[in-house]
mmCIF file of N, CA and C in Angstrom:
data_model
loop_
_atom_site.group_PDB
_atom_site.id
_atom_site.type_symbol
_atom_site.label_atom_id
_atom_site.label_comp_id
_atom_site.label_asym_id
_atom_site.label_seq_id
_atom_site.Cartn_x
_atom_site.Cartn_y
_atom_site.Cartn_z
ATOM 1 N N VAL A 1 0.025 -4.589 17.547
ATOM 2 C CA VAL A 1 0.398 -3.922 16.299
ATOM 3 C C VAL A 1 -0.809 -3.156 15.768
ATOM 4 N N GLN A 2 -0.559 -1.914 15.422
ATOM 5 C CA GLN A 2 -1.629 -1.109 14.816
ATOM 6 C C GLN A 2 -1.093 -0.367 13.608
ATOM 7 N N LEU A 3 -1.894 -0.347 12.557
ATOM 8 C CA LEU A 3 -1.580 0.427 11.360
ATOM 9 C C LEU A 3 -2.724 1.400 11.131
ATOM 10 N N GLN A 4 -2.373 2.661 10.953
ATOM 11 C CA GLN A 4 -3.390 3.695 10.771
ATOM 12 C C GLN A 4 -3.187 4.369 9.429
ATOM 13 N N ALA A 5 -4.088 4.080 8.510
ATOM 14 C CA ALA A 5 -3.991 4.669 7.170
ATOM 15 C C ALA A 5 -4.736 5.996 7.117
ATOM 16 N N SER A 6 -4.204 6.903 6.315
ATOM 17 C CA SER A 6 -4.842 8.203 6.136
ATOM 18 C C SER A 6 -4.427 8.767 4.781
ATOM 19 N N GLY A 7 -5.056 9.864 4.410
ATOM 20 C CA GLY A 7 -4.670 10.545 3.184
ATOM 21 C C GLY A 7 -5.623 10.363 2.021
ATOM 22 N N GLY A 8 -6.621 9.513 2.206
ATOM 23 C CA GLY A 8 -7.587 9.340 1.146
ATOM 24 C C GLY A 8 -8.450 10.580 0.983
ATOM 25 N N GLY A 9 -9.199 10.598 -0.092
ATOM 26 C CA GLY A 9 -10.059 11.738 -0.343
ATOM 27 C C GLY A 9 -10.477 11.782 -1.788
ATOM 28 N N LEU A 10 -10.906 12.947 -2.193
ATOM 29 C CA LEU A 10 -11.377 13.150 -3.558
ATOM 30 C C LEU A 10 -10.298 13.827 -4.383
ATOM 31 N N ALA A 11 -10.044 13.284 -5.567
ATOM 32 C CA ALA A 11 -9.071 13.874 -6.480
ATOM 33 C C ALA A 11 -9.657 13.870 -7.885
ATOM 34 N N GLN A 12 -9.145 14.748 -8.684
ATOM 35 C CA GLN A 12 -9.560 14.779 -10.089
ATOM 36 C C GLN A 12 -8.667 13.870 -10.917
ATOM 37 N N SER A 13 -9.195 13.406 -12.001
ATOM 38 C CA SER A 13 -8.402 12.601 -12.924
ATOM 39 C C SER A 13 -7.157 13.387 -13.335
ATOM 40 N N GLY A 14 -6.010 12.705 -13.259
ATOM 41 C CA GLY A 14 -4.740 13.350 -13.539
ATOM 42 C C GLY A 14 -4.075 13.946 -12.323
ATOM 43 N N GLY A 15 -4.775 13.986 -11.224
ATOM 44 C CA GLY A 15 -4.233 14.559 -9.996
ATOM 45 C C GLY A 15 -3.422 13.571 -9.194
ATOM 46 N N SER A 16 -3.032 13.988 -7.997
ATOM 47 C CA SER A 16 -2.187 13.175 -7.121
ATOM 48 C C SER A 16 -2.735 13.140 -5.708
ATOM 49 N N LEU A 17 -2.434 12.068 -5.025
ATOM 50 C CA LEU A 17 -2.692 11.922 -3.595
ATOM 51 C C LEU A 17 -1.553 11.125 -2.997
ATOM 52 N N ARG A 18 -1.279 11.357 -1.728
ATOM 53 C CA ARG A 18 -0.314 10.523 -1.019
ATOM 54 C C ARG A 18 -0.990 9.919 0.193
ATOM 55 N N LEU A 19 -1.009 8.608 0.234
ATOM 56 C CA LEU A 19 -1.540 7.886 1.382
ATOM 57 C C LEU A 19 -0.423 7.634 2.379
ATOM 58 N N SER A 20 -0.771 7.707 3.650
ATOM 59 C CA SER A 20 0.174 7.427 4.725
ATOM 60 C C SER A 20 -0.374 6.291 5.575
ATOM 61 N N CYS A 21 0.540 5.562 6.190
ATOM 62 C CA CYS A 21 0.155 4.480 7.095
ATOM 63 C C CYS A 21 1.149 4.459 8.242
ATOM 64 N N ALA A 22 0.714 4.972 9.384
ATOM 65 C CA ALA A 22 1.571 5.032 10.566
ATOM 66 C C ALA A 22 1.444 3.745 11.359
ATOM 67 N N ALA A 23 2.582 3.210 11.779
ATOM 68 C CA ALA A 23 2.592 1.937 12.488
ATOM 69 C C ALA A 23 3.001 2.109 13.941
ATOM 70 N N SER A 24 2.465 1.262 14.794
ATOM 71 C CA SER A 24 2.898 1.170 16.183
ATOM 72 C C SER A 24 2.956 -0.299 16.546
ATOM 73 N N GLY A 25 3.944 -0.647 17.366
ATOM 74 C CA GLY A 25 4.086 -2.030 17.784
ATOM 75 C C GLY A 25 4.865 -2.895 16.814
ATOM 76 N N ILE A 26 5.352 -2.310 15.749
ATOM 77 C CA ILE A 26 6.140 -3.043 14.758
ATOM 78 C C ILE A 26 7.011 -2.049 14.009
ATOM 79 N N GLU A 27 8.202 -2.496 13.641
ATOM 80 C CA GLU A 27 9.118 -1.629 12.903
ATOM 81 C C GLU A 27 8.972 -1.898 11.419
ATOM 82 N N LEU A 28 8.367 -0.949 10.728
ATOM 83 C CA LEU A 28 8.060 -1.161 9.319
ATOM 84 C C LEU A 28 9.307 -1.346 8.460
ATOM 85 N N ASP A 29 10.415 -0.744 8.841
ATOM 86 C CA ASP A 29 11.597 -0.816 7.986
ATOM 87 C C ASP A 29 12.213 -2.207 7.989
ATOM 88 N N ARG A 30 11.783 -3.075 8.880
ATOM 89 C CA ARG A 30 12.377 -4.407 8.958
ATOM 90 C C ARG A 30 11.608 -5.438 8.143
ATOM 91 N N TYR A 31 10.366 -5.156 7.824
ATOM 92 C CA TYR A 31 9.488 -6.167 7.250
ATOM 93 C C TYR A 31 8.827 -5.728 5.953
ATOM 94 N N ALA A 32 8.265 -6.707 5.277
ATOM 95 C CA ALA A 32 7.552 -6.428 4.035
ATOM 96 C C ALA A 32 6.352 -5.530 4.305
ATOM 97 N N ILE A 33 6.133 -4.625 3.384
ATOM 98 C CA ILE A 33 4.999 -3.697 3.473
ATOM 99 C C ILE A 33 4.236 -3.718 2.165
ATOM 100 N N GLY A 34 2.980 -3.331 2.237
ATOM 101 C CA GLY A 34 2.192 -3.331 1.015
ATOM 102 C C GLY A 34 0.958 -2.467 1.095
ATOM 103 N N TRP A 35 0.524 -2.055 -0.070
ATOM 104 C CA TRP A 35 -0.742 -1.343 -0.226
ATOM 105 C C TRP A 35 -1.653 -2.172 -1.123
ATOM 106 N N PHE A 36 -2.890 -2.293 -0.694
ATOM 107 C CA PHE A 36 -3.899 -3.050 -1.415
ATOM 108 C C PHE A 36 -5.104 -2.144 -1.625
ATOM 109 N N ARG A 37 -5.978 -2.536 -2.552
ATOM 110 C CA ARG A 37 -7.201 -1.759 -2.725
ATOM 111 C C ARG A 37 -8.343 -2.709 -3.064
ATOM 112 N N GLN A 38 -9.540 -2.243 -2.745
ATOM 113 C CA GLN A 38 -10.721 -3.053 -3.012
ATOM 114 C C GLN A 38 -11.876 -2.180 -3.441
ATOM 115 N N ILE A 39 -12.482 -2.572 -4.534
ATOM 116 C CA ILE A 39 -13.707 -1.942 -5.026
ATOM 117 C C ILE A 39 -14.860 -2.825 -4.556
ATOM 118 N N PRO A 40 -15.938 -2.239 -4.063
ATOM 119 C CA PRO A 40 -17.069 -3.067 -3.612
ATOM 120 C C PRO A 40 -17.496 -4.070 -4.670
ATOM 121 N N GLY A 41 -17.623 -5.323 -4.226
ATOM 122 C CA GLY A 41 -18.041 -6.369 -5.144
ATOM 123 C C GLY A 41 -16.911 -7.039 -5.883
ATOM 124 N N LYS A 42 -15.687 -6.534 -5.685
ATOM 125 C CA LYS A 42 -14.528 -7.127 -6.364
ATOM 126 C C LYS A 42 -13.516 -7.618 -5.337
ATOM 127 N N GLU A 43 -12.616 -8.455 -5.797
ATOM 128 C CA GLU A 43 -11.581 -8.985 -4.906
ATOM 129 C C GLU A 43 -10.559 -7.900 -4.585
ATOM 130 N N ARG A 44 -9.969 -8.045 -3.433
ATOM 131 C CA ARG A 44 -8.905 -7.134 -3.033
ATOM 132 C C ARG A 44 -7.696 -7.339 -3.939
ATOM 133 N N GLU A 45 -7.081 -6.239 -4.338
ATOM 134 C CA GLU A 45 -5.957 -6.274 -5.285
ATOM 135 C C GLU A 45 -4.704 -5.726 -4.630
ATOM 136 N N GLY A 46 -3.612 -6.441 -4.794
ATOM 137 C CA GLY A 46 -2.327 -5.927 -4.327
ATOM 138 C C GLY A 46 -1.849 -4.859 -5.294
ATOM 139 N N VAL A 47 -1.594 -3.661 -4.812
ATOM 140 C CA VAL A 47 -1.235 -2.532 -5.654
ATOM 141 C C VAL A 47 0.271 -2.344 -5.724
ATOM 142 N N SER A 48 0.900 -2.240 -4.573
ATOM 143 C CA SER A 48 2.332 -1.960 -4.536
ATOM 144 C C SER A 48 2.898 -2.512 -3.241
ATOM 145 N N CYS A 49 3.963 -3.271 -3.331
ATOM 146 C CA CYS A 49 4.563 -3.915 -2.169
ATOM 147 C C CYS A 49 6.077 -3.879 -2.241
ATOM 148 N N PHE A 50 6.697 -4.011 -1.083
ATOM 149 C CA PHE A 50 8.164 -4.016 -1.005
ATOM 150 C C PHE A 50 8.611 -4.932 0.120
ATOM 151 N N SER A 51 9.668 -5.675 -0.143
ATOM 152 C CA SER A 51 10.267 -6.487 0.910
ATOM 153 C C SER A 51 11.729 -6.099 1.080
ATOM 154 N N PRO A 52 12.154 -5.729 2.286
ATOM 155 C CA PRO A 52 13.561 -5.421 2.517
ATOM 156 C C PRO A 52 14.409 -6.677 2.649
ATOM 157 N N ILE A 53 13.770 -7.838 2.763
ATOM 158 C CA ILE A 53 14.507 -9.097 2.941
ATOM 159 C C ILE A 53 15.281 -9.433 1.666
ATOM 160 N N ASP A 54 14.598 -9.385 0.521
ATOM 161 C CA ASP A 54 15.282 -9.644 -0.744
ATOM 162 C C ASP A 54 15.317 -8.422 -1.642
ATOM 163 N N GLY A 55 14.801 -7.305 -1.154
ATOM 164 C CA GLY A 55 14.841 -6.072 -1.943
ATOM 165 C C GLY A 55 13.847 -6.025 -3.077
ATOM 166 N N SER A 56 12.857 -6.908 -3.052
ATOM 167 C CA SER A 56 11.915 -6.973 -4.164
ATOM 168 C C SER A 56 10.827 -5.912 -4.033
ATOM 169 N N THR A 57 10.402 -5.434 -5.172
ATOM 170 C CA THR A 57 9.290 -4.491 -5.266
ATOM 171 C C THR A 57 8.303 -5.020 -6.289
ATOM 172 N N TYR A 58 7.022 -4.891 -5.980
ATOM 173 C CA TYR A 58 5.984 -5.286 -6.908
ATOM 174 C C TYR A 58 5.030 -4.113 -7.094
ATOM 175 N N ASN A 59 4.699 -3.839 -8.330
ATOM 176 C CA ASN A 59 3.656 -2.875 -8.652
ATOM 177 C C ASN A 59 2.712 -3.525 -9.658
ATOM 178 N N ALA A 60 1.439 -3.452 -9.387
ATOM 179 C CA ALA A 60 0.461 -3.984 -10.320
ATOM 180 C C ALA A 60 0.591 -3.269 -11.668
ATOM 181 N N ASP A 61 0.315 -3.986 -12.731
ATOM 182 C CA ASP A 61 0.439 -3.401 -14.072
ATOM 183 C C ASP A 61 -0.382 -2.123 -14.206
ATOM 184 N N SER A 62 -1.523 -2.102 -13.536
ATOM 185 C CA SER A 62 -2.427 -0.961 -13.671
ATOM 186 C C SER A 62 -1.879 0.318 -13.050
ATOM 187 N N VAL A 63 -0.849 0.206 -12.195
ATOM 188 C CA VAL A 63 -0.323 1.399 -11.521
ATOM 189 C C VAL A 63 1.141 1.660 -11.816
ATOM 190 N N LYS A 64 1.773 0.807 -12.610
ATOM 191 C CA LYS A 64 3.190 0.984 -12.918
ATOM 192 C C LYS A 64 3.436 2.343 -13.554
ATOM 193 N N GLY A 65 4.469 3.002 -13.042
ATOM 194 C CA GLY A 65 4.805 4.320 -13.549
ATOM 195 C C GLY A 65 3.985 5.441 -12.935
ATOM 196 N N ARG A 66 2.990 5.110 -12.130
ATOM 197 C CA ARG A 66 2.132 6.123 -11.514
ATOM 198 C C ARG A 66 2.189 6.090 -9.994
ATOM 199 N N PHE A 67 2.280 4.915 -9.394
ATOM 200 C CA PHE A 67 2.265 4.767 -7.941
ATOM 201 C C PHE A 67 3.647 4.358 -7.449
ATOM 202 N N THR A 68 4.020 4.871 -6.268
ATOM 203 C CA THR A 68 5.308 4.533 -5.666
ATOM 204 C C THR A 68 5.126 4.273 -4.183
ATOM 205 N N ILE A 69 5.630 3.143 -3.732
ATOM 206 C CA ILE A 69 5.595 2.820 -2.305
ATOM 207 C C ILE A 69 6.916 3.259 -1.679
ATOM 208 N N SER A 70 6.828 3.754 -0.452
ATOM 209 C CA SER A 70 8.037 4.162 0.251
ATOM 210 C C SER A 70 7.784 4.078 1.753
ATOM 211 N N ARG A 71 8.821 4.345 2.529
ATOM 212 C CA ARG A 71 8.648 4.337 3.981
ATOM 213 C C ARG A 71 9.661 5.278 4.595
ATOM 214 N N ASP A 72 9.337 5.742 5.778
ATOM 215 C CA ASP A 72 10.201 6.627 6.543
ATOM 216 C C ASP A 72 10.477 5.955 7.875
ATOM 217 N N LYS A 73 11.716 5.538 8.067
ATOM 218 C CA LYS A 73 12.073 4.817 9.282
ATOM 219 C C LYS A 73 11.869 5.685 10.518
ATOM 220 N N THR A 74 12.238 6.955 10.419
ATOM 221 C CA THR A 74 12.156 7.831 11.590
ATOM 222 C C THR A 74 10.723 8.045 12.051
ATOM 223 N N LYS A 75 9.788 7.979 11.108
ATOM 224 C CA LYS A 75 8.382 8.170 11.456
ATOM 225 C C LYS A 75 7.634 6.840 11.569
ATOM 226 N N ASN A 76 8.329 5.742 11.239
ATOM 227 C CA ASN A 76 7.697 4.419 11.236
ATOM 228 C C ASN A 76 6.386 4.448 10.444
ATOM 229 N N THR A 77 6.495 5.003 9.257
ATOM 230 C CA THR A 77 5.324 5.230 8.419
ATOM 231 C C THR A 77 5.631 4.799 6.989
ATOM 232 N N MET A 78 4.659 4.192 6.343
ATOM 233 C CA MET A 78 4.783 3.862 4.922
ATOM 234 C C MET A 78 3.881 4.788 4.131
ATOM 235 N N TYR A 79 4.197 4.958 2.859
ATOM 236 C CA TYR A 79 3.458 5.864 2.006
ATOM 237 C C TYR A 79 3.136 5.212 0.669
ATOM 238 N N LEU A 80 2.113 5.723 0.039
ATOM 239 C CA LEU A 80 1.814 5.386 -1.342
ATOM 240 C C LEU A 80 1.576 6.698 -2.080
ATOM 241 N N GLN A 81 2.542 7.072 -2.892
ATOM 242 C CA GLN A 81 2.393 8.266 -3.715
ATOM 243 C C GLN A 81 1.675 7.866 -4.988
ATOM 244 N N MET A 82 0.542 8.500 -5.235
ATOM 245 C CA MET A 82 -0.285 8.163 -6.394
ATOM 246 C C MET A 82 -0.359 9.384 -7.312
ATOM 247 N N ASN A 83 0.193 9.238 -8.487
ATOM 248 C CA ASN A 83 0.190 10.318 -9.468
ATOM 249 C C ASN A 83 -0.645 9.930 -10.682
ATOM 250 N N ASN A 84 -1.014 10.945 -11.449
ATOM 251 C CA ASN A 84 -1.781 10.725 -12.671
ATOM 252 C C ASN A 84 -2.968 9.794 -12.395
ATOM 253 N N LEU A 85 -3.717 10.126 -11.386
ATOM 254 C CA LEU A 85 -4.836 9.282 -10.969
ATOM 255 C C LEU A 85 -5.885 9.155 -12.063
ATOM 256 N N GLU A 86 -6.512 7.996 -12.067
ATOM 257 C CA GLU A 86 -7.560 7.683 -13.033
ATOM 258 C C GLU A 86 -8.824 7.296 -12.274
ATOM 259 N N PRO A 87 -9.996 7.483 -12.874
ATOM 260 C CA PRO A 87 -11.237 7.079 -12.184
ATOM 261 C C PRO A 87 -11.214 5.608 -11.759
ATOM 262 N N GLU A 88 -10.491 4.774 -12.517
ATOM 263 C CA GLU A 88 -10.403 3.350 -12.179
ATOM 264 C C GLU A 88 -9.614 3.100 -10.897
ATOM 265 N N ASP A 89 -8.934 4.113 -10.380
ATOM 266 C CA ASP A 89 -8.205 3.983 -9.116
ATOM 267 C C ASP A 89 -9.118 4.168 -7.909
ATOM 268 N N THR A 90 -10.365 4.532 -8.139
ATOM 269 C CA THR A 90 -11.316 4.707 -7.046
ATOM 270 C C THR A 90 -11.520 3.389 -6.309
ATOM 271 N N ALA A 91 -11.231 3.409 -5.006
ATOM 272 C CA ALA A 91 -11.308 2.190 -4.201
ATOM 273 C C ALA A 91 -11.017 2.548 -2.750
ATOM 274 N N VAL A 92 -11.220 1.575 -1.885
ATOM 275 C CA VAL A 92 -10.736 1.680 -0.509
ATOM 276 C C VAL A 92 -9.328 1.085 -0.481
ATOM 277 N N TYR A 93 -8.391 1.828 0.032
ATOM 278 C CA TYR A 93 -7.002 1.420 0.080
ATOM 279 C C TYR A 93 -6.620 0.984 1.487
ATOM 280 N N TYR A 94 -5.881 -0.131 1.555
ATOM 281 C CA TYR A 94 -5.446 -0.699 2.820
ATOM 282 C C TYR A 94 -3.927 -0.831 2.834
ATOM 283 N N CYS A 95 -3.334 -0.589 3.993
ATOM 284 C CA CYS A 95 -1.910 -0.865 4.171
ATOM 285 C C CYS A 95 -1.754 -2.142 4.978
ATOM 286 N N ALA A 96 -0.620 -2.799 4.798
ATOM 287 C CA ALA A 96 -0.386 -4.064 5.482
ATOM 288 C C ALA A 96 1.106 -4.291 5.660
ATOM 289 N N THR A 97 1.427 -5.137 6.628
ATOM 290 C CA THR A 97 2.814 -5.547 6.838
ATOM 291 C C THR A 97 2.837 -6.958 7.392
ATOM 292 N N ASP A 98 3.983 -7.623 7.234
ATOM 293 C CA ASP A 98 4.074 -9.016 7.676
ATOM 294 C C ASP A 98 5.529 -9.359 7.962
ATOM 295 N N PRO A 99 5.836 -9.761 9.186
ATOM 296 C CA PRO A 99 7.223 -10.120 9.527
ATOM 297 C C PRO A 99 7.720 -11.384 8.839
ATOM 298 N N TRP A 100 6.807 -12.191 8.267
ATOM 299 C CA TRP A 100 7.210 -13.482 7.732
ATOM 300 C C TRP A 100 7.337 -13.497 6.212
ATOM 301 N N VAL A 101 6.941 -12.426 5.567
ATOM 302 C CA VAL A 101 7.040 -12.387 4.114
ATOM 303 C C VAL A 101 8.462 -12.057 3.700
ATOM 304 N N ARG A 102 9.027 -12.892 2.827
ATOM 305 C CA ARG A 102 10.400 -12.673 2.397
ATOM 306 C C ARG A 102 10.470 -11.978 1.035
ATOM 307 N N THR A 103 9.480 -12.229 0.198
ATOM 308 C CA THR A 103 9.504 -11.650 -1.135
ATOM 309 C C THR A 103 8.106 -11.216 -1.538
ATOM 310 N N VAL A 104 8.030 -10.227 -2.429
ATOM 311 C CA VAL A 104 6.745 -9.804 -2.958
ATOM 312 C C VAL A 104 6.665 -10.126 -4.445
ATOM 313 N N ILE A 105 7.509 -11.046 -4.869
ATOM 314 C CA ILE A 105 7.481 -11.557 -6.227
ATOM 315 C C ILE A 105 6.873 -12.943 -6.186
ATOM 316 N N PRO A 106 5.876 -13.252 -7.002
ATOM 317 C CA PRO A 106 5.395 -12.509 -8.157
ATOM 318 C C PRO A 106 4.273 -11.514 -7.891
ATOM 319 N N GLY A 107 3.923 -11.313 -6.610
ATOM 320 C CA GLY A 107 2.860 -10.358 -6.325
ATOM 321 C C GLY A 107 2.730 -10.111 -4.841
ATOM 322 N N CYS A 108 1.940 -9.109 -4.463
ATOM 323 C CA CYS A 108 1.722 -8.799 -3.059
ATOM 324 C C CYS A 108 0.998 -9.974 -2.395
ATOM 325 N N PRO A 109 1.544 -10.489 -1.306
ATOM 326 C CA PRO A 109 0.871 -11.609 -0.633
ATOM 327 C C PRO A 109 -0.427 -11.137 0.000
ATOM 328 N N GLN A 110 -1.511 -11.851 -0.299
ATOM 329 C CA GLN A 110 -2.815 -11.447 0.224
ATOM 330 C C GLN A 110 -2.947 -11.739 1.715
ATOM 331 N N GLY A 111 -2.223 -12.713 2.196
ATOM 332 C CA GLY A 111 -2.405 -13.108 3.595
ATOM 333 C C GLY A 111 -1.465 -12.444 4.566
ATOM 334 N N MET A 112 -1.180 -11.146 4.379
ATOM 335 C CA MET A 112 -0.257 -10.466 5.285
ATOM 336 C C MET A 112 -0.867 -10.404 6.680
ATOM 337 N N ASP A 113 -0.022 -10.384 7.684
ATOM 338 C CA ASP A 113 -0.490 -10.543 9.059
ATOM 339 C C ASP A 113 -1.234 -9.337 9.612
ATOM 340 N N TYR A 114 -0.736 -8.154 9.323
ATOM 341 C CA TYR A 114 -1.296 -6.964 9.970
ATOM 342 C C TYR A 114 -1.834 -5.992 8.922
ATOM 343 N N TRP A 115 -3.045 -5.492 9.213
ATOM 344 C CA TRP A 115 -3.735 -4.620 8.266
ATOM 345 C C TRP A 115 -4.244 -3.366 8.955
ATOM 346 N N GLY A 116 -4.204 -2.281 8.221
ATOM 347 C CA GLY A 116 -4.833 -1.067 8.691
ATOM 348 C C GLY A 116 -6.265 -0.995 8.191
ATOM 349 N N LYS A 117 -7.041 -0.119 8.800
ATOM 350 C CA LYS A 117 -8.372 0.146 8.279
ATOM 351 C C LYS A 117 -8.236 0.924 6.981
ATOM 352 N N GLY A 118 -9.172 0.756 6.114
ATOM 353 C CA GLY A 118 -9.060 1.357 4.797
ATOM 354 C C GLY A 118 -9.276 2.854 4.778
ATOM 355 N N THR A 119 -8.756 3.456 3.732
ATOM 356 C CA THR A 119 -8.993 4.866 3.475
ATOM 357 C C THR A 119 -9.515 4.981 2.045
ATOM 358 N N LEU A 120 -10.603 5.728 1.883
ATOM 359 C CA LEU A 120 -11.280 5.786 0.599
ATOM 360 C C LEU A 120 -10.634 6.818 -0.319
ATOM 361 N N VAL A 121 -10.364 6.382 -1.535
ATOM 362 C CA VAL A 121 -9.877 7.281 -2.583
ATOM 363 C C VAL A 121 -10.921 7.327 -3.685
ATOM 364 N N THR A 122 -11.343 8.522 -4.020
ATOM 365 C CA THR A 122 -12.321 8.710 -5.081
ATOM 366 C C THR A 122 -11.735 9.637 -6.131
ATOM 367 N N VAL A 123 -11.702 9.154 -7.374
ATOM 368 C CA VAL A 123 -11.135 9.951 -8.457
ATOM 369 C C VAL A 123 -12.253 10.293 -9.430
ATOM 370 N N SER A 124 -12.476 11.564 -9.628
ATOM 371 C CA SER A 124 -13.531 12.008 -10.532
ATOM 372 C C SER A 124 -12.961 12.268 -11.930
ATOM 373 N N SER A 125 -13.773 12.004 -12.924
ATOM 374 C CA SER A 125 -13.322 12.187 -14.312
ATOM 375 C C SER A 125 -13.522 13.622 -14.783
#
């Protein structure tokens, strides 16, 4: 299983970016997916997750109304659309999936089985 994240970069405050995570060796539409982020020196944070098993979606309070997780079955790719970016969104973003996760309530499970390498998002004020 491989997950390849891309789409990070530099954005201005109030701008948008879309992160992509292409998968191989696993069908993303069948299993829970998630986006996490980590700032150096801080714990990794679950940002946005979805489980097709129970239909649950989780978005961290800090990104509600701004970030949206989605996936494209035909491309076997998940996305994180990030709008109205803030400098506090600056972090390395990781995608993940796990065949054994049934729900993402009350939050994104930190111990997901498969992870992509991070992609850096930098938001300037």
